[in-house]
Amino acid sequence: MELLSLHYDVSGTDFTCAGEASSKIKRNLKELGFPTSVIRNVAIAVYEGEINLVIHGGGGVIDVEISPECISIVLADQGPGIPDVALAMQEGYSTAPDNVRQLGFGAGMGLPNIKKYTDEMIIESEVGKGTTIKLKVFVK
Amino acid sequence: MKISEIKSILNAELICGEEFIENEVHTACGSDMMSDVLAYVKEQAVLLSGLVNPQVVRTAEMMDMKCIVFVRGKQPDEDMIELAVERDIVLLGTKLEMFTSCGLLYKNGLKGGSGI
Ligand SMILES: Nc1ncnc2c1ncn2[C@@H]1O[C@H](COP(=O)(O)OP(=O)(O)OP(=O)(O)O)[C@@H](O)[C@H]1O
Ligand SMILES: [Mg+2]
């Protein structure tokens, strides 16, 4: 199998469409015949990341590179950035406003959950500039 | 338990997914918080929720869930139904509240995530 690259733009205003990119990525991996566990790990991690792009990042882009050994994902936005990444990584830490909670998100579980479901997670963030999250899931 | 049994135990209305209604499911979870579903749920096949927005269907899709039960008489809109149809997810709606719905299903043999 050759290296396959996918690119998605994620709207920062349309919560209804959040998850569309994750859904497409999931279906792609399924068609390519990856193990169910790998697909599930990628799907949950990307979906959490996509929701964060929408509710915190003001929208952004998702790039995925698929090889037989590894799925690499980069989620990037030019939003407000994360002032304290270590704090944001803690379970339960959330700055999500009430209207986000009413939609069923904002428990402060997304970033720790992404960590749990991926083999590598690197967060690069600068206040006022944006956030880039690089993820890898190895196919074992 | 078959999804059709869930429907009758909860006196629920079938919203979509009739072709899958005889499929077997063994575990369920109940939550209005999708963050928690994504973080804590393991292999549960059924999601009971009082929350109604497209992300409920998306969350179920990411977690490979088979069926969503909307409690407290909540009704999904056309877009959500379309999404569920595309993803082969059964949607049910019951007038019962969350606690009662979960209790009835548990009493009839459906388990939680830890198998208890
Ligand atoms: N892309 C981003 N841009 C700016 N801030 C972010 C971004 N992603 C996360 N954060 C910050 O990190 C916090 C923790 O994120 P995390 O995903 O763990 O929780 P949450 O999104 O608030 O809630 P949940 O993911 O449980 O719905 C957020 O509340 C927000 O302050
Ligand atoms: Mg989040």
Coordinates of C-alpha atoms in Angstrom, one line a residue, chain B:
Chain B
M1 CA -30.9 -8.9 24.3
K2 CA -32.3 -8.0 20.9
I3 CA -32.8 -4.4 20.1
S4 CA -36.5 -5.2 19.5
E5 CA -36.7 -6.3 23.2
I6 CA -35.2 -2.9 24.2
K7 CA -38.0 -1.3 22.2
S8 CA -40.7 -3.2 23.9
I9 CA -39.3 -3.0 27.4
L10 CA -39.1 0.8 27.1
N11 CA -42.3 1.0 25.2
A12 CA -40.2 2.9 22.7
E13 CA -40.9 4.2 19.2
L14 CA -38.6 3.0 16.4
I15 CA -37.2 6.1 14.6
C16 CA -34.9 4.4 12.1
G17 CA -32.9 1.2 11.6
E18 CA -35.7 -1.4 11.3
E19 CA -33.4 -3.8 9.4
F20 CA -31.1 -4.1 12.5
I21 CA -33.8 -4.5 15.1
E22 CA -33.3 -8.2 15.6
N23 CA -29.5 -7.7 16.2
E24 CA -28.2 -8.8 19.6
V25 CA -26.6 -6.3 22.1
H26 CA -25.2 -7.0 25.5
T27 CA -24.1 -3.8 27.1
A28 CA -25.3 -0.2 27.4
C29 CA -24.4 3.2 28.9
G30 CA -26.5 6.2 29.8
S31 CA -25.2 9.8 29.6
D32 CA -26.0 13.3 28.5
M33 CA -22.3 14.1 28.4
M34 CA -20.6 13.0 25.2
S35 CA -17.2 13.9 26.7
D36 CA -17.8 11.2 29.3
V37 CA -19.0 8.7 26.8
L38 CA -15.9 9.1 24.7
A39 CA -13.6 8.9 27.8
Y40 CA -15.2 6.1 29.8
V41 CA -17.2 3.9 27.6
K42 CA -15.5 0.7 26.4
E43 CA -17.5 -1.7 24.2
Q44 CA -21.0 -0.7 25.0
A45 CA -23.4 -1.2 22.1
V46 CA -26.3 1.0 23.3
L47 CA -26.3 4.6 24.3
L48 CA -29.2 6.1 26.3
S49 CA -29.2 9.9 26.2
G50 CA -31.4 12.9 26.9
L51 CA -29.2 15.0 24.8
V52 CA -30.3 15.7 21.2
N53 CA -27.8 17.0 18.7
P54 CA -25.9 15.5 15.8
Q55 CA -22.8 14.9 18.0
V56 CA -24.7 12.2 19.9
V57 CA -24.9 10.2 16.6
R58 CA -21.3 11.1 15.8
T59 CA -20.2 9.9 19.2
A60 CA -22.0 6.6 18.8
E61 CA -20.5 6.3 15.3
M62 CA -16.9 6.8 16.6
M63 CA -17.5 4.2 19.4
D64 CA -19.0 1.6 17.0
M65 CA -22.3 1.7 18.9
K66 CA -25.4 -0.1 17.4
C67 CA -28.3 1.8 19.0
I68 CA -29.2 5.1 20.6
V69 CA -32.2 5.4 22.8
F70 CA -33.4 9.0 23.3
V71 CA -35.1 9.3 26.8
R72 CA -37.6 11.7 28.2
G73 CA -39.5 12.0 24.9
K74 CA -36.6 13.8 23.1
Q75 CA -36.9 13.7 19.3
P76 CA -34.0 13.8 16.9
D77 CA -34.3 16.0 13.9
E78 CA -34.2 14.9 10.2
D79 CA -30.4 15.5 9.9
M80 CA -29.7 13.3 12.9
I81 CA -31.9 10.6 11.5
E82 CA -30.2 10.8 8.2
L83 CA -26.8 10.5 9.9
A84 CA -27.9 7.5 11.8
V85 CA -29.3 5.8 8.7
E86 CA -26.0 6.3 6.9
R87 CA -24.1 4.8 9.8
D88 CA -26.4 1.8 10.3
I89 CA -27.4 3.0 13.8
V90 CA -30.8 2.2 15.2
L91 CA -32.6 5.1 16.8
L92 CA -35.3 4.6 19.5
G93 CA -37.3 7.1 21.4
T94 CA -39.0 6.5 24.8
K95 CA -41.0 8.8 27.0
L96 CA -39.4 7.2 30.1
E97 CA -36.7 9.1 32.0
M98 CA -33.1 8.2 32.1
F99 CA -33.0 6.4 35.5
T100 CA -36.1 4.4 34.7
S101 CA -35.0 3.4 31.3
C102 CA -31.5 2.2 32.5
G103 CA -33.1 0.4 35.4
L104 CA -35.6 -1.5 33.3
L105 CA -32.9 -2.6 30.8
Y106 CA -30.5 -3.6 33.6
K107 CA -33.2 -5.6 35.3
N108 CA -33.8 -7.4 32.1
G109 CA -30.2 -8.4 31.6
L110 CA -28.4 -5.6 29.8
K111 CA -25.0 -5.0 31.4
G112 CA -22.8 -1.9 31.9
G113 CA -19.3 -1.4 30.6
S114 CA -17.5 -3.4 33.2
G115 CA -19.7 -6.4 32.5
I116 CA -21.5 -5.9 35.8

